[in-house]
Each structure stands twice: as C-alpha cells, then as structure tokens.
Amino acid sequence: MKTLEINFDGLIGPTHNFSGLATGNLAATKSKFKTSHPKKAALEGLAKIRLLHQLGLRQGFVPPQERPDFITLRQLGFIGNEKAILENVGRGNENLLARVYSSSFMWTANAATVSPSADTKDRKIHITPANLATLPHRALEAPATARVLKEIFFDQKIFQHHPALPTDAVHFDEGAANHLRMCAEYAGPGIEIFVYGKSAVSGVRPRKFVSRQSLEASQVNVKKHKLRQEQVICVQQNPKVIDEGVFHNDVIAMNNQSFLIFHEDAFVGKAGFLKELQAKFSKFTGRSCLIEEISKKRLSVKEAVKTYFFNSQLVSLSNGRMVMLSPQECFESAPARSLIEEIVQKDNPVQKVMAIDLRESMLNGGGPACLRLRVVVNEKELSGIRENYLLNEKKIRQLENWIRKHFREQLSFADLRDEQLLKETRTALDELTELFGLGNIYDFQI
Ligand code: SUG
C-alpha cells in the first residue's frame, strides 16, 4: 500500500498583522507595528502550496481561525454587541486587541503533534493539538485547532484525537515544530524525536527568553500517542540558542525521512543523542540515517535565525530524491547561500534547492516549514481525511481568487479598531466555508 506525507498548510488570514507579541522571536519583535500586507502574505503562502502541488506532492490546507476572537473577549468579561466590544477593547487595551486579532494560527507546524500509525501500538494516527501555553495570543488557537483537526481527520477509527494538554505551568506544548520523525520510508517504523527547551521542574533553561516546550509535555504526548520507548528520543534544545532567538527546534534543525540536518549548537548532549539515534534507527529500519551537522563556522546561530535556513521545507519527490524549499533570505546571505550550494553538490538525497518568497510570514518569524503540518497516511487512511481540505489546481485557483477578492492590501495597527475589518473578515470566512464545504468550524453567524 502506498504511503505518503501530506502537508497541511495554514492559510494566512485576512487580519495578518505585526504586533510584536512573540517574545524571543526576534523577527516578530523587530516587526512590531510595521504595516502588514495581508493579501501579499496570503498569496505568498498559496504560491508555496501551488509549487508543492506542482512538484507532485499532496497538499491540504487548514482554514484561518475567526478573528477577532469574540469567544475569548466574552470570556474576559466584555459584554454587549460586537461593535461595542471592539470599541471597548480598542480604547483601553492595545495588547489584548492585538492578541484577539493575531493571524498566528497560520503556522500549522505549531497546530499539533502527529504520530503516524506505523509508530503507534494501536496502529491509529494520533493527533494532539498544541496548547501553545507560553504566549497568550497563541494559546487562543488551541480550541479552534482541535475542532478543525477533528473536522479534517474525521474518521475516528483511523485518527485518534487527544485534547490539548492542560495549561498548568508544567505542560508547555508547541506541536510539530519541536518534533522530528526519522524513518527509512514513510510506511515503515520511525524514530520520533521530541525536542524540549526545559523541564518545568528542574535542569538548565534559557536565561533571557522563555522556552516554549517542556519535557513534561513531550512525555505526555509520547504516552498518549502509544509510542514505544525504544522508538522515542527526548532531547533538550540548547538553552543558549533559545536565548539567541531559536524559539522552536525547527529554527535550528530539519529532517525528512532518514536525512537530518542540524546546527552543531542545537542540542544539549549532542554526542549521546546522535549515538542513540543511530542505534535506534538501525534497530528499527535496518539502515543508518544520514546526518549533516552544520558547524557555527559555516553558519552562525545569528545567521541561522536571520535567514531561517533550518526552516527550509525538505520534501520527497516521487523519484525518491528530495527538494529543499529555502527562504529567499538564505539566498541573500553569503554563508547560507554557500551552504546551500554545498548541500546540492554533496552526496545526499537533496536534488535541488528552491528559493521561496514568504517575506510577510518571515517578518513574523515563520518560514516555509512553519506553515505546514505533516501528516503521513497510507491509502486506506487517506479515506479518513475530508476531501474538502485537500487541494488540486482548481481549488488552488479558487483560493487565489478568494484571497484577491477579500484581503486588504495593507493593514496598520490602527485598522484593527475598524469595524469594517470585522465585517470583511466574516464575509471572507463565510465565503470560504461555502466554497469548500468546510462544515461547522466557525461559531459566528453573519
Ligand atoms: O509563535 N510568530 C510565531 C511564529 C511561529 C513560527 N513557527 C515555527 N517556528 N514553527 C511565534 O512566534 C508573531 C505574531 C505577532 O507578533 O504579531 C508570532 O506569533
């Protein structure tokens, strides 16, 4: 039976803006209050989807969440009609206004952790939405994410949906951005690597910025996903690199199948980790994995954060070779560019590196790999995914027209107070729901 990886990209929402909400994310902090360009942003995201589709990969999408988030505002005690609520929030609380308008759901690498059936004891695909408990604007996403994932992966005989972990100052979970799966082929067993930044109770941790993933959260995911300990590695991300702006593991390491590329400063206890990985990998796959370690001489952590080299999206083509989709910014940096040239020449599965222009997402600290959630399924399991959320050329064109029709060219922070923006956003989401038959994923009524 054929097994494939489907990338579910988050659609960039009509309220995409720069509010500097993500402490420890240097790009987002630098972009605070810049004018954003929602239409350009969404079209850039869609261009990546189209490219992957044209490369022969299966593509799905996760629709934007409703913004502003009135559910949260009402929970916080705002009453009255929506216009009055918005006026109240807009007058007194800029930070809250920014939070409920954030389009951060677009980075679906943070939507959930997914374990394919080849790894789990009950042979189901396990999905845990991330609680994103570290940052308030991201924590808002979890309930709607859980809902849409259940809608997309509807067949509960195939997909085991878990609730997001409790928000309890112990279990901080940022989803697939801190999860790597090494396998010889998608159909076979994998080694699942859970990268955490701190233990909530003991051990070293960053000094300047927060760590977003806790060991305790990763351990619960391992248990709930019914993974075998022999197929799991929990490794700590180096707190020093978190303090340099590496807020997720996917800013310092990437992988696809048996190929891992990582920065020499990415992990605590690197030698032990690599030894364990090779041992577990060969035990379960009968092969060895291919590891490319990038020295800081080759690429400093600072340059890695600036270019998002490690957030390149590494995908397999039908010929078994790989393509690396790297942020445009890598091609504008001498060290990242020469690294790319070297990777293409070296003896490894990468056939080609392509530049991806995602400037608007990058300004908020999100590169090509941040925008997608990987889901490995075989042909039978594919039938448990709602077709409406899978893309083809026609649907990509429909999405393009939808973006062109509804999204603003630009948005400044002051525009978030504009009641008209709320109306436009509602109309856009309503049309998307109709166009794609998305089911009952939004609470609002037009
Ligand atoms: O959580 N930025 C996101 C970027 C997430 C990138 N994802 C991965 N690396 N997988 C974050 O830091 C900025 C929003 C603002 O400030 O307006 C933001 O949330």
Coordinates of C-alpha atoms and ligand atoms in Angstrom, one line a residue:
M1 CA 0.0 0.0 0.0
K2 CA 1.3 3.4 -0.9
T3 CA 2.1 5.7 2.0
L4 CA 2.6 9.4 1.6
E5 CA 3.3 12.6 3.5
I6 CA 0.6 15.3 3.1
N7 CA 1.5 18.8 4.1
F8 CA -1.4 20.8 5.5
D9 CA -0.6 24.4 5.2
G10 CA -2.2 27.1 7.3
L11 CA -3.9 29.7 5.2
I12 CA -2.8 33.1 6.1
G13 CA -5.7 35.1 7.5
P14 CA -7.2 38.4 6.4
T15 CA -6.0 40.1 9.7
H16 CA -2.3 39.2 9.3
N17 CA -0.5 41.9 11.2
F18 CA 2.7 42.6 13.1
S19 CA 2.1 43.2 16.8
G20 CA 5.3 42.1 18.3
L21 CA 3.6 39.5 20.5
A22 CA 6.1 36.7 20.4
T23 CA 8.8 37.4 22.9
G24 CA 12.0 35.5 22.0
N25 CA 11.1 35.6 18.3
L26 CA 13.5 38.3 17.0
A27 CA 11.9 38.9 13.6
A28 CA 8.4 39.4 15.2
T29 CA 9.8 41.7 17.8
K30 CA 11.6 43.8 15.1
S31 CA 8.4 44.0 13.0
K32 CA 6.2 45.3 15.8
F33 CA 3.7 47.9 14.4
K34 CA 5.0 47.7 10.9
T35 CA 2.3 47.9 8.3
S36 CA 1.4 44.4 7.1
H37 CA 0.2 43.2 3.7
P38 CA -2.4 40.5 4.2
K39 CA -3.1 39.9 0.5
K40 CA 0.6 39.6 -0.4
A41 CA 1.1 37.4 2.7
A42 CA -1.7 35.0 1.8
L43 CA -0.6 34.9 -1.9
E44 CA 2.9 34.1 -0.9
G45 CA 1.7 31.2 1.3
L46 CA -0.5 30.0 -1.6
A47 CA 2.4 30.1 -4.0
K48 CA 4.3 27.7 -1.8
I49 CA 1.2 25.4 -1.8
R50 CA 1.0 25.6 -5.6
L51 CA 4.7 24.8 -6.0
L52 CA 4.5 21.7 -3.8
H53 CA 1.4 20.6 -5.7
Q54 CA 3.2 21.1 -9.0
L55 CA 6.1 19.1 -7.7
G56 CA 3.7 16.2 -7.3
L57 CA 3.1 16.4 -3.6
R58 CA -0.3 16.1 -1.9
Q59 CA -1.4 19.3 -0.3
G60 CA -4.0 20.1 2.2
F61 CA -5.0 23.3 4.0
V62 CA -6.1 24.5 7.4
P63 CA -8.5 27.4 7.1
P64 CA -8.0 30.6 9.0
Q65 CA -9.5 30.9 12.5
E66 CA -12.0 33.5 13.3
R67 CA -10.5 36.9 14.2
P68 CA -11.2 38.9 16.3
D69 CA -11.7 36.1 18.8
F70 CA -15.0 37.1 20.4
I71 CA -15.2 33.9 22.4
T72 CA -12.1 35.0 24.3
L73 CA -13.3 38.6 24.7
R74 CA -16.6 37.4 26.1
Q75 CA -14.8 35.1 28.5
L76 CA -12.8 38.1 29.6
G77 CA -16.0 39.9 30.6
F78 CA -16.7 42.1 27.6
I79 CA -20.4 42.4 27.0
G80 CA -22.7 43.9 24.5
N81 CA -22.7 43.7 20.8
E82 CA -19.6 43.1 18.8
K83 CA -19.2 46.8 17.8
A84 CA -19.3 47.9 21.4
I85 CA -16.9 45.2 22.5
L86 CA -14.4 46.1 19.8
E87 CA -14.7 49.8 20.7
N88 CA -14.1 49.0 24.4
V89 CA -11.1 46.8 23.7
G90 CA -9.6 49.2 21.1
R91 CA -9.8 52.1 23.5
G92 CA -8.2 50.6 26.6
N93 CA -6.2 47.6 25.8
E94 CA -3.9 47.5 22.8
N95 CA -2.2 44.3 23.7
L96 CA -5.5 42.4 24.0
L97 CA -6.7 43.9 20.7
A98 CA -3.6 42.6 19.0
R99 CA -3.9 39.2 20.6
V100 CA -7.5 38.6 19.5
Y101 CA -6.7 39.8 16.0
S102 CA -3.5 37.7 15.5
S103 CA -3.2 35.5 12.5
S104 CA -0.7 33.3 14.2
F105 CA -2.8 30.1 13.5
M106 CA -1.2 30.2 10.0
W107 CA 1.9 28.4 11.3
T108 CA 0.4 25.0 11.4
A109 CA 3.8 23.4 12.4
N110 CA 2.5 24.6 15.8
A111 CA -1.0 23.3 15.4
A112 CA -0.4 19.7 16.7
T113 CA 1.9 16.8 17.2
V114 CA 1.0 13.9 14.8
S115 CA 2.3 10.3 15.2
P116 CA 1.7 8.1 12.1
S117 CA 0.2 4.6 12.5
A118 CA 3.5 2.9 11.7
D119 CA 4.8 4.1 15.0
T120 CA 1.9 3.6 17.4
K121 CA 1.0 0.5 19.3
D122 CA -2.7 0.6 18.3
R123 CA -1.9 1.5 14.7
K124 CA -4.0 4.6 14.8
I125 CA -2.8 8.0 13.8
H126 CA -2.6 10.1 17.0
I127 CA -3.1 13.8 17.0
T128 CA -2.6 16.2 19.9
P129 CA -3.4 19.9 19.3
A130 CA -0.7 22.1 20.9
N131 CA -1.8 24.1 23.9
L132 CA 0.7 26.8 22.9
A133 CA 0.6 27.8 26.6
T134 CA 3.6 30.1 26.6
L135 CA 2.2 33.0 24.7
P136 CA -1.4 34.3 25.3
H137 CA -2.0 35.1 21.6
R138 CA -1.1 31.6 20.6
A139 CA -2.9 29.9 23.4
L140 CA -6.1 31.2 21.9
E141 CA -5.7 28.9 19.0
A142 CA -6.0 25.5 20.7
P143 CA -9.8 25.1 20.9
A144 CA -10.4 26.1 17.3
T145 CA -7.5 24.0 16.1
A146 CA -8.8 20.9 17.9
R147 CA -12.2 21.5 16.3
V148 CA -10.9 21.9 12.7
L149 CA -8.5 18.9 13.0
K150 CA -11.4 16.7 14.0
E151 CA -13.3 18.0 11.0
I152 CA -10.4 17.4 8.6
F153 CA -9.3 14.0 10.0
F154 CA -12.9 12.9 10.5
D155 CA -12.7 9.2 10.7
Q156 CA -12.1 8.4 14.4
K157 CA -11.4 4.7 13.6
I158 CA -8.3 5.9 11.8
F159 CA -7.4 9.1 13.7
Q160 CA -7.2 9.3 17.5
H161 CA -7.8 12.9 18.6
H162 CA -6.5 13.8 22.0
P163 CA -7.4 17.0 23.8
A164 CA -4.7 19.7 24.1
L165 CA -2.6 19.3 27.3
P166 CA -3.7 21.3 30.3
T167 CA -2.5 24.8 30.7
D168 CA -1.0 24.3 34.1
A169 CA 2.5 25.9 34.2
V170 CA 4.1 22.4 33.6
H171 CA 2.9 21.2 30.2
F172 CA 4.0 23.7 27.6
D173 CA 3.5 22.2 24.1
E174 CA 4.2 23.8 20.7
G175 CA 3.4 20.8 18.5
A176 CA 5.3 19.6 15.5
A177 CA 7.8 22.4 15.5
N178 CA 9.6 20.5 18.2
H179 CA 9.1 17.1 16.8
L180 CA 11.2 15.2 14.2
R181 CA 10.4 11.8 12.8
M182 CA 13.2 9.8 11.2
C183 CA 12.3 6.8 9.1
A184 CA 13.7 4.9 6.1
E185 CA 10.4 5.2 4.3
Y186 CA 7.1 6.8 5.3
A187 CA 5.4 3.4 5.6
G188 CA 7.9 1.9 7.9
P189 CA 8.5 2.5 11.6
G190 CA 10.1 5.8 12.6
I191 CA 12.1 7.2 15.5
E192 CA 10.2 10.1 17.0
I193 CA 12.4 12.8 18.4
F194 CA 10.8 15.2 20.9
V195 CA 12.8 18.3 21.4
Y196 CA 12.1 20.3 24.6
G197 CA 13.6 23.5 25.9
K198 CA 13.3 22.9 29.6
S199 CA 11.9 20.7 32.2
A200 CA 9.2 22.6 34.1
V201 CA 10.6 21.4 37.4
S202 CA 14.4 21.1 37.1
G203 CA 17.6 21.4 35.0
V204 CA 19.1 24.1 32.8
R205 CA 16.9 26.6 31.0
P206 CA 17.4 29.8 29.0
R207 CA 18.1 33.0 30.8
K208 CA 16.9 35.7 28.5
F209 CA 13.9 34.2 26.7
V210 CA 11.4 31.6 27.6
S211 CA 11.5 28.0 26.5
R212 CA 8.2 27.1 24.8
Q213 CA 8.3 23.3 25.0
S214 CA 8.6 21.4 28.3
L215 CA 9.9 17.9 28.7
E216 CA 6.8 17.0 30.7
A217 CA 4.6 17.9 27.7
S218 CA 6.6 15.8 25.4
Q219 CA 6.5 12.9 27.7
V220 CA 2.7 13.0 27.9
N221 CA 2.5 13.1 24.1
V222 CA 4.7 10.1 23.9
K223 CA 2.5 8.2 26.3
K224 CA -0.8 9.2 24.9
H225 CA 0.3 8.6 21.3
K226 CA 1.1 5.0 22.4
L227 CA 4.7 5.2 21.2
R228 CA 7.2 2.6 22.2
Q229 CA 10.0 4.0 24.3
E230 CA 12.6 2.2 22.1
Q231 CA 11.3 4.3 19.2
V232 CA 11.4 7.6 21.1
I233 CA 14.1 10.1 21.9
C234 CA 13.6 13.2 24.1
V235 CA 16.4 15.6 23.7
Q236 CA 16.9 19.1 25.1
Q237 CA 17.3 22.1 22.9
N238 CA 20.4 24.1 23.9
P239 CA 19.1 26.9 26.1
K240 CA 21.9 29.2 24.7
V241 CA 20.4 29.1 21.3
I242 CA 16.9 29.8 22.6
D243 CA 18.5 33.0 24.1
E244 CA 19.7 33.8 20.6
G245 CA 16.3 33.7 19.1
V246 CA 15.8 30.0 18.4
F247 CA 12.3 29.7 19.9
H248 CA 11.4 26.4 18.2
N249 CA 13.5 23.4 17.2
D250 CA 12.5 23.9 13.5
V251 CA 14.6 27.1 13.5
I252 CA 17.8 25.1 14.2
A253 CA 17.2 21.5 12.8
M254 CA 15.2 20.0 9.9
N255 CA 14.7 16.5 8.6
N256 CA 12.9 14.3 6.1
Q257 CA 12.9 10.5 6.2
S258 CA 16.4 9.4 7.0
F259 CA 18.1 12.7 6.4
L260 CA 18.7 15.1 9.4
I261 CA 20.4 18.5 9.1
F262 CA 21.1 20.4 12.3
H263 CA 23.3 23.1 13.7
E264 CA 26.2 22.0 16.0
D265 CA 24.7 24.1 18.9
A266 CA 21.2 22.8 18.5
F267 CA 21.1 20.2 21.3
V268 CA 22.3 19.5 24.8
G269 CA 24.3 16.3 24.9
K270 CA 24.7 16.1 21.2
A271 CA 27.1 13.1 21.1
G272 CA 24.8 10.9 23.2
F273 CA 21.8 12.0 21.2
L274 CA 23.4 11.1 17.9
K275 CA 24.5 7.7 19.2
E276 CA 21.1 6.9 20.5
L277 CA 19.5 8.0 17.2
Q278 CA 21.8 5.8 15.0
A279 CA 21.3 2.8 17.3
K280 CA 17.5 3.1 17.4
F281 CA 17.3 3.9 13.8
S282 CA 19.3 0.9 12.6
K283 CA 17.5 -1.4 15.0
F284 CA 14.1 -0.4 13.6
T285 CA 14.9 0.2 10.0
G286 CA 17.9 -2.0 9.3
R287 CA 19.6 1.1 7.9
S288 CA 21.7 4.0 9.1
C289 CA 20.5 7.6 8.9
L290 CA 22.3 10.4 7.1
I291 CA 23.3 13.2 9.4
E292 CA 24.6 16.6 8.3
E293 CA 25.9 18.7 11.1
I294 CA 26.4 22.4 10.3
S295 CA 29.2 24.0 12.2
K296 CA 28.9 27.5 13.6
K297 CA 31.9 28.4 11.4
R298 CA 29.8 27.6 8.4
L299 CA 26.7 29.3 9.7
S300 CA 26.5 31.2 13.0
V301 CA 23.3 30.8 15.1
K302 CA 22.7 34.5 14.4
E303 CA 22.8 34.0 10.7
A304 CA 20.6 30.8 11.0
V305 CA 18.0 32.9 12.8
K306 CA 18.2 35.7 10.3
T307 CA 17.9 33.5 7.2
Y308 CA 15.8 30.7 8.7
F309 CA 18.0 28.2 6.8
F310 CA 16.9 25.4 9.1
N311 CA 13.3 26.2 8.5
S312 CA 13.6 25.1 4.9
Q313 CA 11.0 22.5 3.9
L314 CA 12.5 19.2 3.0
V315 CA 10.2 17.0 0.9
S316 CA 10.5 13.8 -1.0
L317 CA 9.7 13.6 -4.7
S318 CA 8.2 10.5 -6.4
N319 CA 11.7 9.6 -7.7
G320 CA 12.8 9.2 -4.1
R321 CA 15.1 12.3 -4.2
M322 CA 14.4 15.4 -2.1
V323 CA 13.8 19.1 -2.8
M324 CA 14.6 21.7 -0.2
L325 CA 12.4 24.8 -0.2
S326 CA 14.5 27.5 1.4
P327 CA 13.5 31.0 2.4
Q328 CA 14.5 33.7 -0.2
E329 CA 16.5 35.2 2.7
C330 CA 19.0 32.3 2.5
F331 CA 20.0 33.3 -1.0
E332 CA 20.7 36.8 0.2
S333 CA 23.2 35.7 2.8
A334 CA 26.7 34.7 1.7
P335 CA 27.2 31.9 4.3
A336 CA 23.7 30.4 3.9
R337 CA 24.0 30.5 0.1
S338 CA 27.3 28.7 0.0
L339 CA 25.9 26.2 2.4
I340 CA 23.0 25.5 0.0
E341 CA 25.5 25.1 -2.9
E342 CA 27.4 22.6 -0.8
I343 CA 24.3 20.7 0.1
V344 CA 23.3 20.3 -3.5
Q345 CA 26.8 19.1 -4.5
K346 CA 27.3 16.7 -1.7
D347 CA 26.3 13.0 -1.7
N348 CA 22.9 13.2 -0.1
P349 CA 19.3 12.9 -1.2
V350 CA 18.8 16.6 -2.0
Q351 CA 18.4 17.0 -5.7
K352 CA 17.5 20.7 -5.8
V353 CA 17.1 23.8 -3.5
M354 CA 14.4 26.3 -4.4
A355 CA 14.0 29.8 -3.1
I356 CA 10.6 30.6 -1.5
D357 CA 9.5 34.1 -1.0
L358 CA 7.5 34.3 2.2
R359 CA 8.6 37.8 3.3
E360 CA 5.4 38.6 5.2
S361 CA 5.4 35.4 7.2
M362 CA 9.2 35.7 7.7
L363 CA 8.7 39.2 9.2
N364 CA 6.8 37.5 12.0
G365 CA 9.3 34.7 12.4
G366 CA 7.6 32.0 10.2
G367 CA 9.4 30.3 7.3
P368 CA 8.4 27.6 4.8
A369 CA 8.4 24.7 7.3
C370 CA 6.4 26.7 10.0
L371 CA 3.5 27.0 7.6
R372 CA 2.8 23.3 7.3
L373 CA 1.7 20.3 9.4
R374 CA 3.0 17.0 8.1
V375 CA 0.6 14.0 8.2
V376 CA 1.8 10.6 7.0
V377 CA -1.0 8.4 5.7
N378 CA -1.4 5.2 3.7
E379 CA -4.1 4.9 1.0
K380 CA -6.6 3.4 3.4
E381 CA -6.0 6.2 6.0
L382 CA -6.3 8.8 3.3
S383 CA -10.0 7.9 3.1
G384 CA -10.4 9.2 6.7
I385 CA -9.5 12.7 5.6
R386 CA -12.2 15.0 4.4
E387 CA -11.6 15.6 0.7
N388 CA -12.7 19.2 1.0
Y389 CA -9.5 20.0 2.8
L390 CA -7.3 18.5 0.1
L391 CA -6.2 20.7 -2.8
N392 CA -5.9 20.4 -6.5
E393 CA -5.1 23.0 -9.2
K394 CA -8.8 24.1 -9.5
K395 CA -9.1 24.6 -5.7
I396 CA -5.8 26.4 -5.5
R397 CA -7.1 28.8 -8.2
Q398 CA -10.4 29.3 -6.2
L399 CA -8.3 30.1 -3.1
E400 CA -6.3 32.6 -5.1
N401 CA -9.5 34.4 -6.3
W402 CA -10.8 34.3 -2.8
I403 CA -7.7 36.0 -1.4
R404 CA -7.7 38.6 -4.2
K405 CA -11.3 39.4 -3.6
H406 CA -11.4 39.7 0.2
F407 CA -8.0 40.5 1.6
R408 CA -6.7 44.0 2.2
E409 CA -3.5 45.3 0.5
Q410 CA -2.3 46.6 3.8
L411 CA -3.1 46.8 7.5
S412 CA -1.8 49.0 10.2
F413 CA -2.4 48.5 13.9
A414 CA -5.0 51.3 14.0
D415 CA -7.0 49.4 11.4
L416 CA -7.7 46.7 14.0
R417 CA -10.2 49.1 15.6
D418 CA -12.1 49.4 12.3
E419 CA -15.5 47.7 12.5
Q420 CA -15.3 47.3 8.7
L421 CA -12.4 44.9 9.1
L422 CA -14.5 42.6 11.2
K423 CA -17.2 42.6 8.5
E424 CA -14.8 41.9 5.8
T425 CA -13.2 39.1 7.7
R426 CA -16.6 37.5 8.4
T427 CA -17.6 37.7 4.8
A428 CA -14.4 36.2 3.7
L429 CA -14.6 33.2 6.1
D430 CA -18.2 32.7 5.3
E431 CA -17.5 32.5 1.6
L432 CA -14.6 30.2 2.2
T433 CA -16.8 27.9 4.2
E434 CA -19.4 27.8 1.4
L435 CA -16.9 27.5 -1.4
F436 CA -15.1 24.5 0.1
G437 CA -18.0 23.0 2.2
L438 CA -15.9 23.2 5.3
G439 CA -18.6 22.1 7.7
N440 CA -19.3 23.7 11.1
I441 CA -15.9 25.1 12.0
Y442 CA -16.8 28.7 12.9
D443 CA -19.2 29.9 15.6
F444 CA -20.2 33.2 14.1
Q445 CA -23.4 33.9 12.2
I446 CA -23.4 36.5 9.5
Ligands
SUG1 O1 4.9 31.7 17.6 N1 5.0 34.4 15.5 C1 5.0 33.0 15.6 C2 5.9 32.3 14.6 C3 5.8 30.8 14.6 C4 6.7 30.1 13.7 N2 6.6 28.7 13.8 C5 7.5 27.8 13.8 N3 8.8 28.1 14.0 N4 7.2 26.6 13.7 C6 5.5 32.6 17.0 O2 6.5 33.2 17.5 C7 4.2 36.7 15.9 C8 2.9 37.4 16.0 C9 2.9 38.8 16.2 O3 3.8 39.2 17.0 O4 2.1 39.6 15.7 C10 4.1 35.2 16.1 O5 3.3 34.7 16.8

